[in-house]
Coordinates of C-alpha atoms in Angstrom, one line a residue:
X713 CA -21.0 -10.0 -28.4
X714 CA -19.0 -11.7 -31.3
X715 CA -16.9 -14.7 -30.4
X716 CA -13.9 -12.9 -32.1
X717 CA -13.9 -10.3 -29.3
X718 CA -14.4 -12.6 -26.4
X719 CA -11.1 -13.7 -24.8
X720 CA -12.0 -15.1 -21.4
X721 CA -15.4 -16.3 -20.2
X722 CA -15.7 -17.2 -16.5
X723 CA -18.9 -18.9 -15.6
X724 CA -20.2 -19.7 -12.1
X725 CA -16.7 -20.1 -10.6
X726 CA -16.5 -21.5 -7.1
X727 CA -13.1 -21.8 -5.4
X728 CA -13.0 -23.1 -1.9
X729 CA -10.5 -23.8 0.9
X730 CA -10.6 -26.4 3.6
X731 CA -10.0 -24.8 7.1
X732 CA -10.3 -25.9 10.7
X733 CA -13.7 -24.1 10.8
X734 CA -15.0 -25.9 7.7
X735 CA -15.1 -25.1 4.0
X736 CA -14.6 -21.4 3.0
X737 CA -15.8 -20.3 -0.4
X738 CA -13.2 -17.7 -1.2
X739 CA -14.8 -17.2 -4.7
X740 CA -18.5 -17.9 -4.6
X741 CA -20.3 -18.4 -7.9
X742 CA -18.9 -15.5 -10.0
X743 CA -19.3 -14.9 -13.7
X744 CA -17.6 -12.3 -15.9
X745 CA -16.0 -11.9 -19.4
X746 CA -12.9 -10.2 -20.7
X747 CA -12.7 -9.0 -24.3
X748 CA -9.7 -8.5 -26.5
X749 CA -7.9 -5.2 -25.9
X750 CA -9.9 -4.5 -22.7
X751 CA -8.7 -3.7 -19.2
X752 CA -11.1 -4.9 -16.4
X753 CA -10.4 -3.7 -12.9
X754 CA -11.3 -6.0 -10.0
X755 CA -11.6 -4.1 -6.7
X756 CA -12.4 -5.1 -3.1
X757 CA -10.8 -5.4 0.3
X758 CA -8.5 -8.1 1.5
X759 CA -10.5 -11.3 1.7
X760 CA -13.0 -10.2 -1.0
X761 CA -11.7 -13.0 -3.3
X762 CA -10.1 -10.8 -6.0
X763 CA -6.6 -12.4 -5.8
X764 CA -8.1 -15.9 -5.5
X765 CA -10.0 -15.2 -8.7
X766 CA -6.8 -14.4 -10.6
X767 CA -5.0 -17.5 -9.1
X768 CA -8.0 -19.6 -10.2
X769 CA -7.6 -18.3 -13.8
X770 CA -3.9 -19.1 -13.7
X771 CA -4.7 -22.5 -12.1
X772 CA -2.3 -21.7 -9.2
X773 CA -4.6 -22.5 -6.3
X774 CA -2.6 -24.6 -3.8
X775 CA -4.2 -28.0 -3.4
X776 CA -4.6 -28.9 -0.6
X777 CA -6.1 -26.8 1.1
X778 CA -7.8 -25.1 -1.9
X779 CA -9.5 -26.2 -5.1
X780 CA -11.7 -25.0 -7.9
X781 CA -14.9 -26.7 -6.8
X782 CA -17.1 -25.9 -9.8
X783 CA -17.6 -23.6 -12.8
X784 CA -15.8 -23.0 -16.1
X785 CA -13.0 -20.7 -17.2
X786 CA -13.2 -20.7 -21.0
X787 CA -10.2 -19.2 -22.8
X788 CA -10.6 -18.2 -26.5
X789 CA -7.1 -18.3 -28.2
X790 CA -6.5 -16.2 -31.3
X791 CA -5.9 -19.3 -33.3
X792 CA -7.7 -22.5 -32.2
X793 CA -10.8 -23.6 -30.4
X794 CA -12.0 -22.4 -27.0
X795 CA -10.6 -24.4 -24.1
X796 CA -11.9 -24.8 -20.5
X797 CA -8.8 -24.2 -18.3
X798 CA -10.4 -26.1 -15.4
X799 CA -10.4 -29.3 -17.4
X800 CA -6.7 -29.3 -18.3
X801 CA -4.1 -31.4 -16.6
X802 CA -1.0 -29.6 -15.2
X803 CA 1.2 -30.4 -18.3
X804 CA -1.5 -29.0 -20.7
X805 CA -2.0 -25.9 -18.5
X806 CA 1.7 -25.2 -18.6
X807 CA 1.3 -24.4 -22.3
X808 CA -1.1 -21.5 -21.5
X809 CA 0.4 -20.3 -18.2
X810 CA 3.1 -17.7 -18.8
X811 CA 2.7 -18.1 -22.6
X812 CA -1.0 -17.0 -23.2
X813 CA -1.9 -15.9 -19.7
X814 CA 0.8 -14.2 -17.6
X815 CA 0.8 -12.7 -14.1
X816 CA 2.5 -9.9 -12.3
X817 CA 2.4 -10.6 -8.6
X818 CA 1.9 -8.0 -5.8
X819 CA 5.3 -8.3 -4.1
X820 CA 8.2 -8.5 -6.6
X821 CA 10.8 -9.3 -3.9
X822 CA 9.1 -12.6 -3.0
X823 CA 8.3 -13.4 -6.7
X824 CA 11.9 -13.1 -7.9
X825 CA 14.4 -15.8 -6.8
X826 CA 17.1 -14.1 -4.7
X827 CA 19.8 -16.6 -5.8
X828 CA 19.5 -16.0 -9.6
X829 CA 20.2 -12.8 -11.5
X830 CA 17.2 -10.9 -12.9
X831 CA 18.4 -11.6 -16.5
X832 CA 18.5 -15.4 -15.8
X833 CA 15.0 -15.5 -14.5
X834 CA 13.5 -13.6 -17.5
X835 CA 15.6 -15.7 -19.9
X836 CA 14.4 -18.9 -18.3
X837 CA 10.7 -18.0 -19.0
X838 CA 11.5 -17.1 -22.6
X839 CA 13.5 -20.3 -23.3
X840 CA 10.7 -22.4 -21.7
X841 CA 7.9 -21.0 -23.9
X842 CA 9.6 -19.8 -27.1
X843 CA 12.1 -22.6 -27.7
X844 CA 15.0 -20.2 -28.6
X845 CA 18.7 -20.3 -27.8
X846 CA 20.2 -18.8 -24.7
X847 CA 21.8 -16.0 -26.8
X848 CA 18.4 -15.2 -28.5
X849 CA 16.7 -15.2 -25.1
X850 CA 19.3 -12.8 -23.7
X851 CA 18.7 -10.4 -26.7
X852 CA 14.9 -10.6 -26.1
X853 CA 15.5 -9.9 -22.4
X854 CA 17.6 -6.9 -23.0
X855 CA 15.0 -5.6 -25.5
X856 CA 12.3 -6.1 -22.9
X857 CA 14.4 -4.3 -20.2
X858 CA 14.7 -1.4 -22.6
X859 CA 10.9 -1.4 -23.3
X860 CA 10.1 -1.2 -19.6
X861 CA 12.6 1.6 -19.3
X862 CA 15.0 0.1 -16.9
X863 CA 18.2 2.1 -16.6
X864 CA 21.3 0.3 -18.0
X865 CA 19.7 -2.9 -19.1
X866 CA 23.0 -4.8 -19.3
X867 CA 23.6 -4.0 -15.6
X868 CA 20.1 -5.2 -14.6
X869 CA 20.7 -8.4 -16.6
X870 CA 23.5 -9.3 -14.3
X871 CA 22.0 -7.8 -11.1
X872 CA 20.3 -9.8 -8.3
X873 CA 16.9 -8.7 -7.0
X874 CA 18.2 -7.2 -3.8
X875 CA 20.4 -4.8 -5.8
X876 CA 17.3 -3.1 -7.4
X877 CA 14.7 -0.7 -6.0
X878 CA 11.1 -1.7 -5.6
X879 CA 10.1 0.1 -8.8
X880 CA 12.9 -1.6 -10.8
X881 CA 12.0 -5.1 -9.5
X882 CA 8.4 -4.5 -10.5
X883 CA 9.6 -3.5 -14.0
X884 CA 11.6 -6.8 -14.2
X885 CA 8.4 -8.7 -13.3
X886 CA 6.5 -6.8 -16.1
X887 CA 9.3 -7.6 -18.6
X888 CA 9.1 -11.3 -17.6
X889 CA 5.3 -11.3 -17.9
X890 CA 5.3 -9.5 -21.2
X891 CA 8.2 -11.4 -22.7
X892 CA 6.0 -14.1 -24.4
X893 CA 3.4 -11.6 -25.7
X894 CA 0.6 -13.0 -23.6
X895 CA -3.1 -12.6 -24.6
X896 CA -4.0 -11.9 -21.0
X897 CA -1.9 -10.1 -18.4
X898 CA -3.1 -10.4 -14.8
X899 CA -1.7 -7.7 -12.6
X900 CA -2.3 -8.4 -8.9
X901 CA -1.8 -5.1 -6.9
X902 CA 1.3 -4.3 -9.0
X903 CA 1.7 -0.8 -7.7
X904 CA 0.5 -1.0 -4.0
X905 CA 3.8 -0.3 -2.3
X906 CA 5.3 2.0 -4.9
X907 CA 5.7 5.8 -4.8
X908 CA 3.0 7.7 -6.8
X909 CA 5.6 8.8 -9.4
X910 CA 6.9 5.3 -9.9
X911 CA 3.3 4.0 -9.9
X912 CA 2.3 6.4 -12.7
X913 CA 5.3 5.3 -14.8
X914 CA 4.4 1.6 -14.3
X915 CA 0.7 2.3 -15.2
X916 CA 1.6 4.2 -18.3
X917 CA 4.1 1.5 -19.2
X918 CA 1.5 -1.3 -18.9
X919 CA -1.0 0.6 -21.0
X920 CA 1.7 1.2 -23.7
X921 CA 2.8 -2.5 -23.8
X922 CA -0.8 -3.7 -23.8
X923 CA -1.3 -1.7 -27.0
X924 CA 2.0 -2.9 -28.6
X925 CA 1.3 -6.6 -28.1
X926 CA -2.5 -6.5 -28.4
X927 CA -3.0 -7.8 -24.9
X928 CA -5.9 -7.6 -22.4
X929 CA -5.4 -6.8 -18.7
X930 CA -7.1 -8.0 -15.5
X931 CA -6.0 -5.3 -13.0
X932 CA -6.5 -6.2 -9.3
X933 CA -6.3 -3.5 -6.7
X934 CA -8.0 -2.0 -3.6
X935 CA -7.4 1.5 -4.9
X936 CA -10.3 3.0 -6.9
X937 CA -8.1 6.0 -7.9
X938 CA -5.8 3.6 -9.8
X939 CA -8.9 1.8 -11.4
X940 CA -10.1 5.2 -12.7
X941 CA -6.8 5.6 -14.5
X942 CA -6.6 2.2 -16.2
X943 CA -9.9 0.3 -16.4
X944 CA -12.6 0.1 -19.1
X945 CA -14.9 -2.0 -16.9
X946 CA -14.9 -2.6 -13.1
X947 CA -15.9 -5.6 -11.0
X948 CA -16.5 -4.9 -7.3
X949 CA -16.0 -8.0 -5.1
X950 CA -17.2 -8.5 -1.5
X951 CA -16.9 -11.7 0.5
X952 CA -16.3 -13.8 -2.6
X953 CA -19.1 -12.4 -4.7
X954 CA -19.3 -9.8 -7.5
X955 CA -21.7 -7.3 -5.9
X956 CA -21.5 -4.8 -8.8
X957 CA -20.0 -4.5 -12.3
X958 CA -20.2 -1.9 -15.0
X959 CA -18.1 0.5 -17.1
X960 CA -15.7 2.7 -15.2
X961 CA -17.9 5.7 -15.9
X962 CA -21.0 4.0 -14.6
X963 CA -19.3 2.8 -11.4
X964 CA -17.8 6.2 -10.6
X965 CA -20.8 8.4 -11.6
X966 CA -23.6 6.2 -10.3
X967 CA -22.5 3.4 -7.9
X968 CA -25.5 1.2 -7.1
X969 CA -24.2 -1.0 -4.2
X970 CA -23.5 0.5 -0.8
X971 CA -20.2 -1.3 -0.6
X972 CA -19.1 0.4 -3.9
X973 CA -20.2 3.7 -2.5
X974 CA -18.2 3.1 0.7
X975 CA -15.0 2.3 -1.3
X976 CA -15.4 5.5 -3.3
X977 CA -16.0 7.7 -0.2
X978 CA -13.3 6.4 2.1
X979 CA -10.4 7.5 -0.2
X980 CA -8.8 10.7 1.3
X981 CA -10.1 13.5 -1.0
X982 CA -7.5 16.0 -2.2
X983 CA -9.7 19.0 -2.8
X984 CA -11.5 19.0 0.6
X985 CA -10.5 18.8 4.3
X986 CA -12.4 16.3 6.3
X987 CA -12.7 15.8 10.1
X988 CA -12.7 12.0 9.5
X989 CA -13.0 9.7 6.6
X990 CA -16.3 7.9 5.8
X991 CA -16.1 4.1 6.3
X992 CA -18.1 1.0 5.2
X993 CA -20.3 1.2 8.3
X994 CA -21.6 4.6 7.2
X995 CA -23.1 2.9 4.2
X996 CA -24.1 -0.6 5.3
X997 CA -24.4 -3.1 8.1
X998 CA -24.8 -6.9 8.2
X999 CA -27.3 -8.9 10.2
X1000 CA -26.6 -12.2 11.9
X1001 CA -27.2 -14.2 8.7
X1002 CA -24.6 -12.1 6.9
X1003 CA -27.3 -10.2 4.8
X1004 CA -26.4 -6.6 3.9
X1005 CA -28.6 -3.9 5.4
X1006 CA -28.3 -0.7 3.3
X1007 CA -28.3 2.7 5.0
X1008 CA -29.1 4.7 1.8
X1009 CA -26.2 7.0 2.2
X1010 CA -24.8 8.6 -1.0
X1011 CA -21.0 9.3 -1.5
X1012 CA -21.7 13.1 -1.5
X1013 CA -23.8 13.0 1.7
X1014 CA -21.1 11.0 3.5
X1015 CA -18.4 13.4 2.6
X1016 CA -20.5 16.6 3.1
X1017 CA -21.3 15.4 6.7
X1018 CA -17.6 15.6 7.7
X1019 CA -16.2 18.6 5.8
X1020 CA -14.2 21.0 7.8
X1021 CA -15.1 24.7 7.1
X1022 CA -12.4 27.3 6.7
X1023 CA -12.9 29.0 10.1
X1024 CA -12.3 25.6 11.8
X1025 CA -9.1 25.1 9.9
X1026 CA -7.9 28.6 10.7
X1027 CA -8.8 28.2 14.4
X1028 CA -6.8 24.9 14.6
X1029 CA -3.8 26.5 12.9
X1030 CA -3.7 29.4 15.3
X1031 CA -4.1 27.2 18.4
X1032 CA -1.3 24.8 17.4
X1033 CA 1.3 27.3 16.1
X1034 CA 0.9 29.7 19.0
X1035 CA 1.9 26.7 21.3
X1036 CA 5.6 25.9 22.0
X1037 CA 7.6 23.6 19.8
X1038 CA 7.9 20.1 21.3
X1039 CA 10.6 19.1 18.8
X1040 CA 13.2 21.3 17.1
X1041 CA 15.6 20.0 14.4
X1042 CA 18.6 22.1 13.6
X1043 CA 20.8 21.2 10.6
X1044 CA 20.3 17.4 11.0
X1045 CA 22.7 15.3 9.0
X1046 CA 22.6 11.5 8.7
X1047 CA 25.3 10.1 6.5
X1048 CA 26.1 6.5 5.7
X1049 CA 29.6 5.5 4.6
X1050 CA 29.7 3.9 1.1
X1051 CA 33.4 3.3 0.7
X1052 CA 36.5 2.9 2.9
X1053 CA 40.2 2.7 2.3
X1054 CA 42.5 -0.1 3.4
X1055 CA 42.9 1.4 6.9
X1056 CA 39.1 1.7 7.4
X1057 CA 38.9 5.4 6.9
X1058 CA 35.6 6.5 5.2
X1059 CA 36.2 7.9 1.7
X1060 CA 32.6 8.7 0.7
X1061 CA 29.1 9.0 2.2
X1062 CA 25.5 8.8 1.1
X1063 CA 23.9 11.9 2.6
X1064 CA 20.5 10.3 3.5
X1065 CA 19.5 13.4 5.5
X1066 CA 21.4 16.5 4.6
X1067 CA 21.0 19.7 6.7
X1068 CA 17.3 19.4 7.6
X1069 CA 15.8 22.0 10.1
X1070 CA 12.2 22.5 11.2
X1071 CA 10.0 22.7 14.4
X1072 CA 7.0 20.5 15.4
X1073 CA 4.5 22.1 17.7
X1074 CA 2.6 20.4 20.6
X1075 CA -0.6 18.8 19.3
X1076 CA 0.4 19.2 15.7
X1077 CA 0.5 16.5 13.0
X1078 CA 3.5 17.2 10.7
X1079 CA 3.5 15.2 7.4
X1080 CA 6.8 14.1 5.9
X1081 CA 6.3 13.2 2.2
X1082 CA 8.6 12.2 -0.7
X1083 CA 9.7 9.3 -2.9
X1084 CA 11.5 6.2 -1.7
X1085 CA 15.1 7.2 -0.9
X1086 CA 14.3 10.8 -0.1
X1087 CA 15.4 10.4 3.5
X1088 CA 12.1 10.7 5.3
X1089 CA 12.3 7.3 7.1
X1090 CA 16.0 7.9 8.0
X1091 CA 15.0 11.3 9.5
X1092 CA 12.3 9.7 11.6
X1093 CA 14.7 7.1 12.9
X1094 CA 17.4 9.7 13.6
X1095 CA 14.9 11.7 15.7
X1096 CA 14.5 8.6 17.9
X1097 CA 18.2 7.8 17.8
X1098 CA 17.5 4.5 16.1
X1099 CA 20.2 5.5 13.7
X1100 CA 23.1 7.8 14.7
X1101 CA 23.1 11.4 13.4
X1102 CA 26.3 12.6 11.7
X1103 CA 25.7 16.2 12.8
X1104 CA 23.1 18.8 13.9
X1105 CA 20.9 19.2 17.0
X1106 CA 17.6 17.5 18.1
X1107 CA 15.8 19.3 21.0
X1108 CA 12.8 17.3 22.4
X1109 CA 10.8 18.8 25.2
X1110 CA 13.7 21.1 26.1
X1111 CA 16.4 18.4 26.1
X1112 CA 19.1 17.8 23.6
X1113 CA 18.5 14.2 22.4
X1114 CA 22.0 13.7 20.9
X1115 CA 23.7 14.5 24.2
X1116 CA 21.8 11.9 26.3
X1117 CA 23.6 8.8 27.5
X1118 CA 21.9 5.3 27.0
X1119 CA 20.1 5.3 30.4
X1120 CA 18.7 8.8 29.9
X1121 CA 17.7 8.0 26.3
X1122 CA 15.8 4.9 27.5
X1123 CA 13.8 7.1 30.0
X1124 CA 13.2 9.6 27.1
X1125 CA 11.7 6.9 25.0
X1126 CA 8.7 6.7 27.3
X1127 CA 7.6 10.0 25.6
X1128 CA 8.8 9.1 22.0
X1129 CA 7.3 6.2 20.2
X1130 CA 7.2 4.9 16.6
X1131 CA 4.6 2.9 14.6
X1132 CA 6.4 1.0 11.9
X1133 CA 5.3 0.3 8.3
X1134 CA 5.0 -3.5 8.5
X1135 CA 2.9 -4.5 11.6
X1136 CA 3.8 -8.2 11.1
X1137 CA 7.5 -7.8 11.4
X1138 CA 7.0 -5.3 14.3
X1139 CA 5.4 -8.0 16.4
X1140 CA 7.1 -11.1 17.8
X1141 CA 5.2 -14.1 16.4
X1142 CA 5.8 -16.2 19.5
X1143 CA 4.4 -13.6 22.0
X1144 CA 0.6 -13.1 22.4
X1145 CA -0.5 -9.6 21.5
X1146 CA -1.5 -8.9 25.1
X1147 CA 2.1 -9.6 26.3
X1148 CA 3.5 -7.6 23.4
X1149 CA 1.5 -4.5 24.5
X1150 CA 2.4 -5.1 28.1
X1151 CA 6.2 -5.5 27.5
X1152 CA 7.1 -1.8 27.3
X1153 CA 5.2 -1.1 30.5
X1154 CA 7.2 -3.9 32.2
X1155 CA 10.5 -2.6 30.8
X1156 CA 9.8 1.0 32.0
X1157 CA 8.3 -0.2 35.4
X1158 CA 4.9 1.5 34.7
X1159 CA 2.0 0.4 37.0
X1160 CA 2.5 -1.5 40.3
X1161 CA 2.0 -5.1 39.1
X1162 CA 0.9 -7.5 36.3
X1163 CA -2.8 -7.2 37.2
X1164 CA -2.8 -3.4 36.7
X1165 CA -0.8 -3.7 33.5
X1166 CA -3.2 -6.3 32.1
X1167 CA -6.1 -4.0 33.0
X1168 CA -4.3 -1.2 31.1
X1169 CA -3.8 -3.4 28.1
X1170 CA -7.5 -4.3 28.0
X1171 CA -8.3 -0.6 28.1
X1172 CA -5.9 0.1 25.2
X1173 CA -7.3 -2.8 23.1
X1174 CA -10.8 -1.3 23.6
X1175 CA -9.4 2.2 22.5
X1176 CA -8.2 0.6 19.2
X1177 CA -11.5 -1.3 18.6
X1178 CA -10.2 -4.7 19.6
X1179 CA -11.9 -7.2 22.0
X1180 CA -10.7 -8.5 25.4
X1181 CA -10.5 -12.1 24.1
X1182 CA -7.8 -10.9 21.6
X1183 CA -5.4 -10.6 24.6
X1184 CA -4.2 -14.2 24.4
X1185 CA -4.1 -14.5 20.6
X1186 CA -0.9 -14.4 18.4
X1187 CA -0.1 -12.0 15.6
X1188 CA -0.8 -14.5 12.8
X1189 CA -4.4 -14.8 13.9
X1190 CA -5.1 -11.2 12.8
X1191 CA -5.6 -9.3 9.6
X1192 CA -3.1 -6.5 8.5
X1193 CA -5.5 -3.8 9.7
X1194 CA -5.9 -5.5 13.1
X1195 CA -2.1 -6.0 13.5
X1196 CA -1.6 -2.3 12.8
X1197 CA -4.1 -1.4 15.6
X1198 CA -2.2 -3.7 17.9
X1199 CA 1.0 -1.8 17.1
X1200 CA -0.8 1.5 17.8
X1201 CA -2.0 0.1 21.2
X1202 CA 1.6 -0.8 22.0
X1203 CA 2.8 2.7 21.0
X1204 CA 0.2 4.1 23.4
X1205 CA 1.2 1.8 26.3
X1206 CA 3.7 4.3 27.7
X1207 CA 1.3 7.3 27.2
X1208 CA 3.9 9.1 25.0
X1209 CA 3.8 12.8 24.1
X1210 CA 5.1 12.2 20.6
X1211 CA 4.6 9.4 18.0
X1212 CA 6.2 8.9 14.6
X1213 CA 4.0 7.0 12.1
X1214 CA 6.3 5.6 9.5
X1215 CA 4.3 4.5 6.4
X1216 CA 1.9 3.0 8.9
X1217 CA -1.1 2.6 6.5
X1218 CA 0.6 2.2 3.2
X1219 CA -0.1 -1.6 2.9
X1220 CA -3.7 -1.5 4.1
X1221 CA -6.9 -1.7 2.1
X1222 CA -8.5 1.7 1.5
X1223 CA -11.4 1.0 3.8
X1224 CA -9.1 -0.4 6.6
X1225 CA -6.8 2.6 6.0
X1226 CA -9.7 5.0 6.6
X1227 CA -10.5 3.3 9.9
X1228 CA -6.8 3.4 11.1
X1229 CA -6.4 7.1 10.1
X1230 CA -9.7 8.0 11.9
X1231 CA -8.4 6.2 15.0
X1232 CA -5.1 8.1 14.9
X1233 CA -7.0 11.4 14.7
X1234 CA -9.4 10.4 17.5
X1235 CA -6.5 9.4 19.7
X1236 CA -4.6 12.7 18.9
X1237 CA -7.6 14.7 20.1
X1238 CA -8.1 12.5 23.2
X1239 CA -4.5 12.2 24.4
X1240 CA -3.1 15.5 22.9
X1241 CA -0.4 13.6 20.9
X1242 CA 2.0 15.2 18.5
X1243 CA 2.6 13.2 15.3
X1244 CA 5.1 13.1 12.6
X1245 CA 3.3 11.2 9.8
X1246 CA 5.7 9.7 7.2
X1247 CA 4.2 8.5 3.9
X1248 CA 4.9 8.5 0.1
X1249 CA 1.1 9.0 -0.4
X1250 CA 0.5 12.7 -0.5
X1251 CA -3.3 12.4 -0.3
X1252 CA -3.0 10.5 3.0
X1253 CA -0.5 13.1 4.3
X1254 CA -2.7 16.0 3.3
X1255 CA -5.7 14.4 5.1
X1256 CA -3.7 13.8 8.3
X1257 CA -1.4 16.8 8.6
X1258 CA -1.6 20.4 9.6
X1259 CA 1.7 21.2 7.9
X1260 CA 3.7 19.2 5.4
X1261 CA 7.4 18.8 4.7
X1262 CA 8.3 17.6 1.2
X1263 CA 11.7 15.9 1.1
X1264 CA 13.9 15.1 -1.9
X1265 CA 17.4 13.6 -1.9
X1266 CA 17.9 14.2 1.8
X1267 CA 16.9 17.9 1.8
X1268 CA 13.7 19.8 2.5
X1269 CA 12.2 20.7 -0.9
X1270 CA 9.2 22.6 0.4
X1271 CA 7.4 23.2 3.7
X1272 CA 4.1 24.8 4.6
X1273 CA 0.4 24.2 5.4
X1274 CA -0.8 21.0 3.8
X1275 CA -3.7 22.7 1.9
X1276 CA -1.5 25.5 0.7
X1277 CA 1.1 23.1 -0.7
X1278 CA -1.5 21.0 -2.5
X1279 CA -3.3 24.0 -3.9
X1280 CA -0.3 26.0 -4.8
X1281 CA 3.0 23.9 -4.9
X1282 CA 6.0 26.2 -5.4
X1283 CA 8.6 23.6 -6.4
X1284 CA 8.7 21.6 -9.6
X1285 CA 9.4 18.4 -7.6
X1286 CA 6.2 18.9 -5.5
X1287 CA 4.2 19.7 -8.6
X1288 CA 5.4 16.4 -10.1
X1289 CA 4.4 14.4 -7.0
X1290 CA 0.9 16.0 -7.0
X1291 CA 0.4 15.5 -10.7
X1292 CA 1.2 11.7 -10.3
X1293 CA -1.6 11.1 -7.7
X1294 CA -4.4 9.0 -9.2
X1295 CA -7.3 11.2 -8.4
X1296 CA -10.3 9.3 -9.7
X1297 CA -12.1 12.5 -10.7
X1298 CA -15.2 12.0 -12.9
X1299 CA -14.0 14.7 -15.4
X1300 CA -10.7 12.9 -15.9
X1301 CA -12.6 9.5 -16.5
X1302 CA -14.9 11.1 -19.0
X1303 CA -12.0 12.7 -20.9
X1304 CA -10.2 9.3 -21.0
X1305 CA -13.3 7.4 -22.2
X1306 CA -13.9 10.1 -24.9
X1307 CA -10.3 9.9 -26.1
X1308 CA -10.5 6.1 -26.3
X1309 CA -13.8 6.3 -28.4
X1310 CA -12.2 8.9 -30.7
X1311 CA -9.2 6.6 -31.2
X1312 CA -11.4 3.7 -32.2
X1313 CA -13.3 5.9 -34.7

């Protein structure tokens, strides 16, 4: 490899954190290179060390408790001698950070300062590194906002972060990161919480800007489908180590490590219907010393073992749809006032849910899918009367929900539960998880005494694969996947007939997501639940659901069997949603690699 191509050379990097249990090596002796014009994808679960790797390159490890313990991070600037970033003091590092090496963080809302306008924040970065006047910085900012295709750049310049959508905030972050034409752009899960259509726009935009400013990208994600769309080479990380690396074609066509194979297999496939998703334990175990024991399973074998045949699908459809509807929605409207006159009379509304009607049958999982702002979450909350309906009728188990008084509605909630998107904000940080699960039983007077309730909680914890000793622990002591299981256990505490899952797996790693989805299916079969499963991820909805409702701008765009909608979408909006899904198909990767080679020649 010629020195002119080499941009970043990470050698034997060790980054460690001091904890109550001793020293944890979050990054444990890893080495890799990044070439000019290249995109490398770093994949792995939460805790694999991928984000700590990027923060080490940026020299943003909080000290204490963390530090780069050993290793080298050699940066090769276009003009000048190679420099080891680990040897620089903070003032010297500031020259490279933001200027030569920029970063887009995972959560734009927490990365942007809420008290400054978006324009001010981008201008500050430009003035700091480019030594230009405020007027010039403003012009550069407006130009960057146009490049990242923000609507009405002048309005965005004066807007505060809370006034923008998630996709718009992420574009502001990209504009800020790209504003100084960095040699390396580090993107840490930049599209995790975005709709597939917004995600596709952001990925296309990053690829375009990378070419325009001759930049290289380190793209960090847990989604191998996204990696297939953007990366030239892939590093797979597990427990602080790189367990496999190779070209994107090598990794997808012939994965060597069982962990890589498990990540590829546990994504919900679009072209097949599975009984359950393969998980990491189907491919490997660990012994007491932490050594990996391979099971020799291939991706194809793992998927073929759980494929549902057509007769099974038809039998399930017939069984469900001949049953009676447990929920009927008739012309539901949920409107929010946007402007009022001097006397408080509403002049205009946002029609978040606009004349929606459908039935949900006993034992069915109905998927609600659409982009942010389509009304799917508002509809879910309207069904449970967490937001008031403007009009229409909701019949649950033969009773009109909208006609019930507060006391009757409280009784009805025993049978209707919701699992929210963010498990951390759903749990009280000052209450142990055992008490959090027990609380609804106490409120509704279920079971004779505390002892019986505690026994029930321990039984529920076992159902969601948690241990008895977890009873007295607090939410912050658990991972995101564990917290979501706790929320599932709490939803089950009242033994409801009907559960709404509102984006309940959207923030989880793909392997943890597979475990939670499998758990929800297993519980549905065991307890005969009925689900409404809300998500912007059409592949997850297709895996979970018998039927699917596609929503757009408060209305039902399309409705039918999940497989039929995916295989033969009738509406242009649905076709656009399906086309935007990163599929990670081998044919698509081969075409992309071939196109890149042809471009170079």
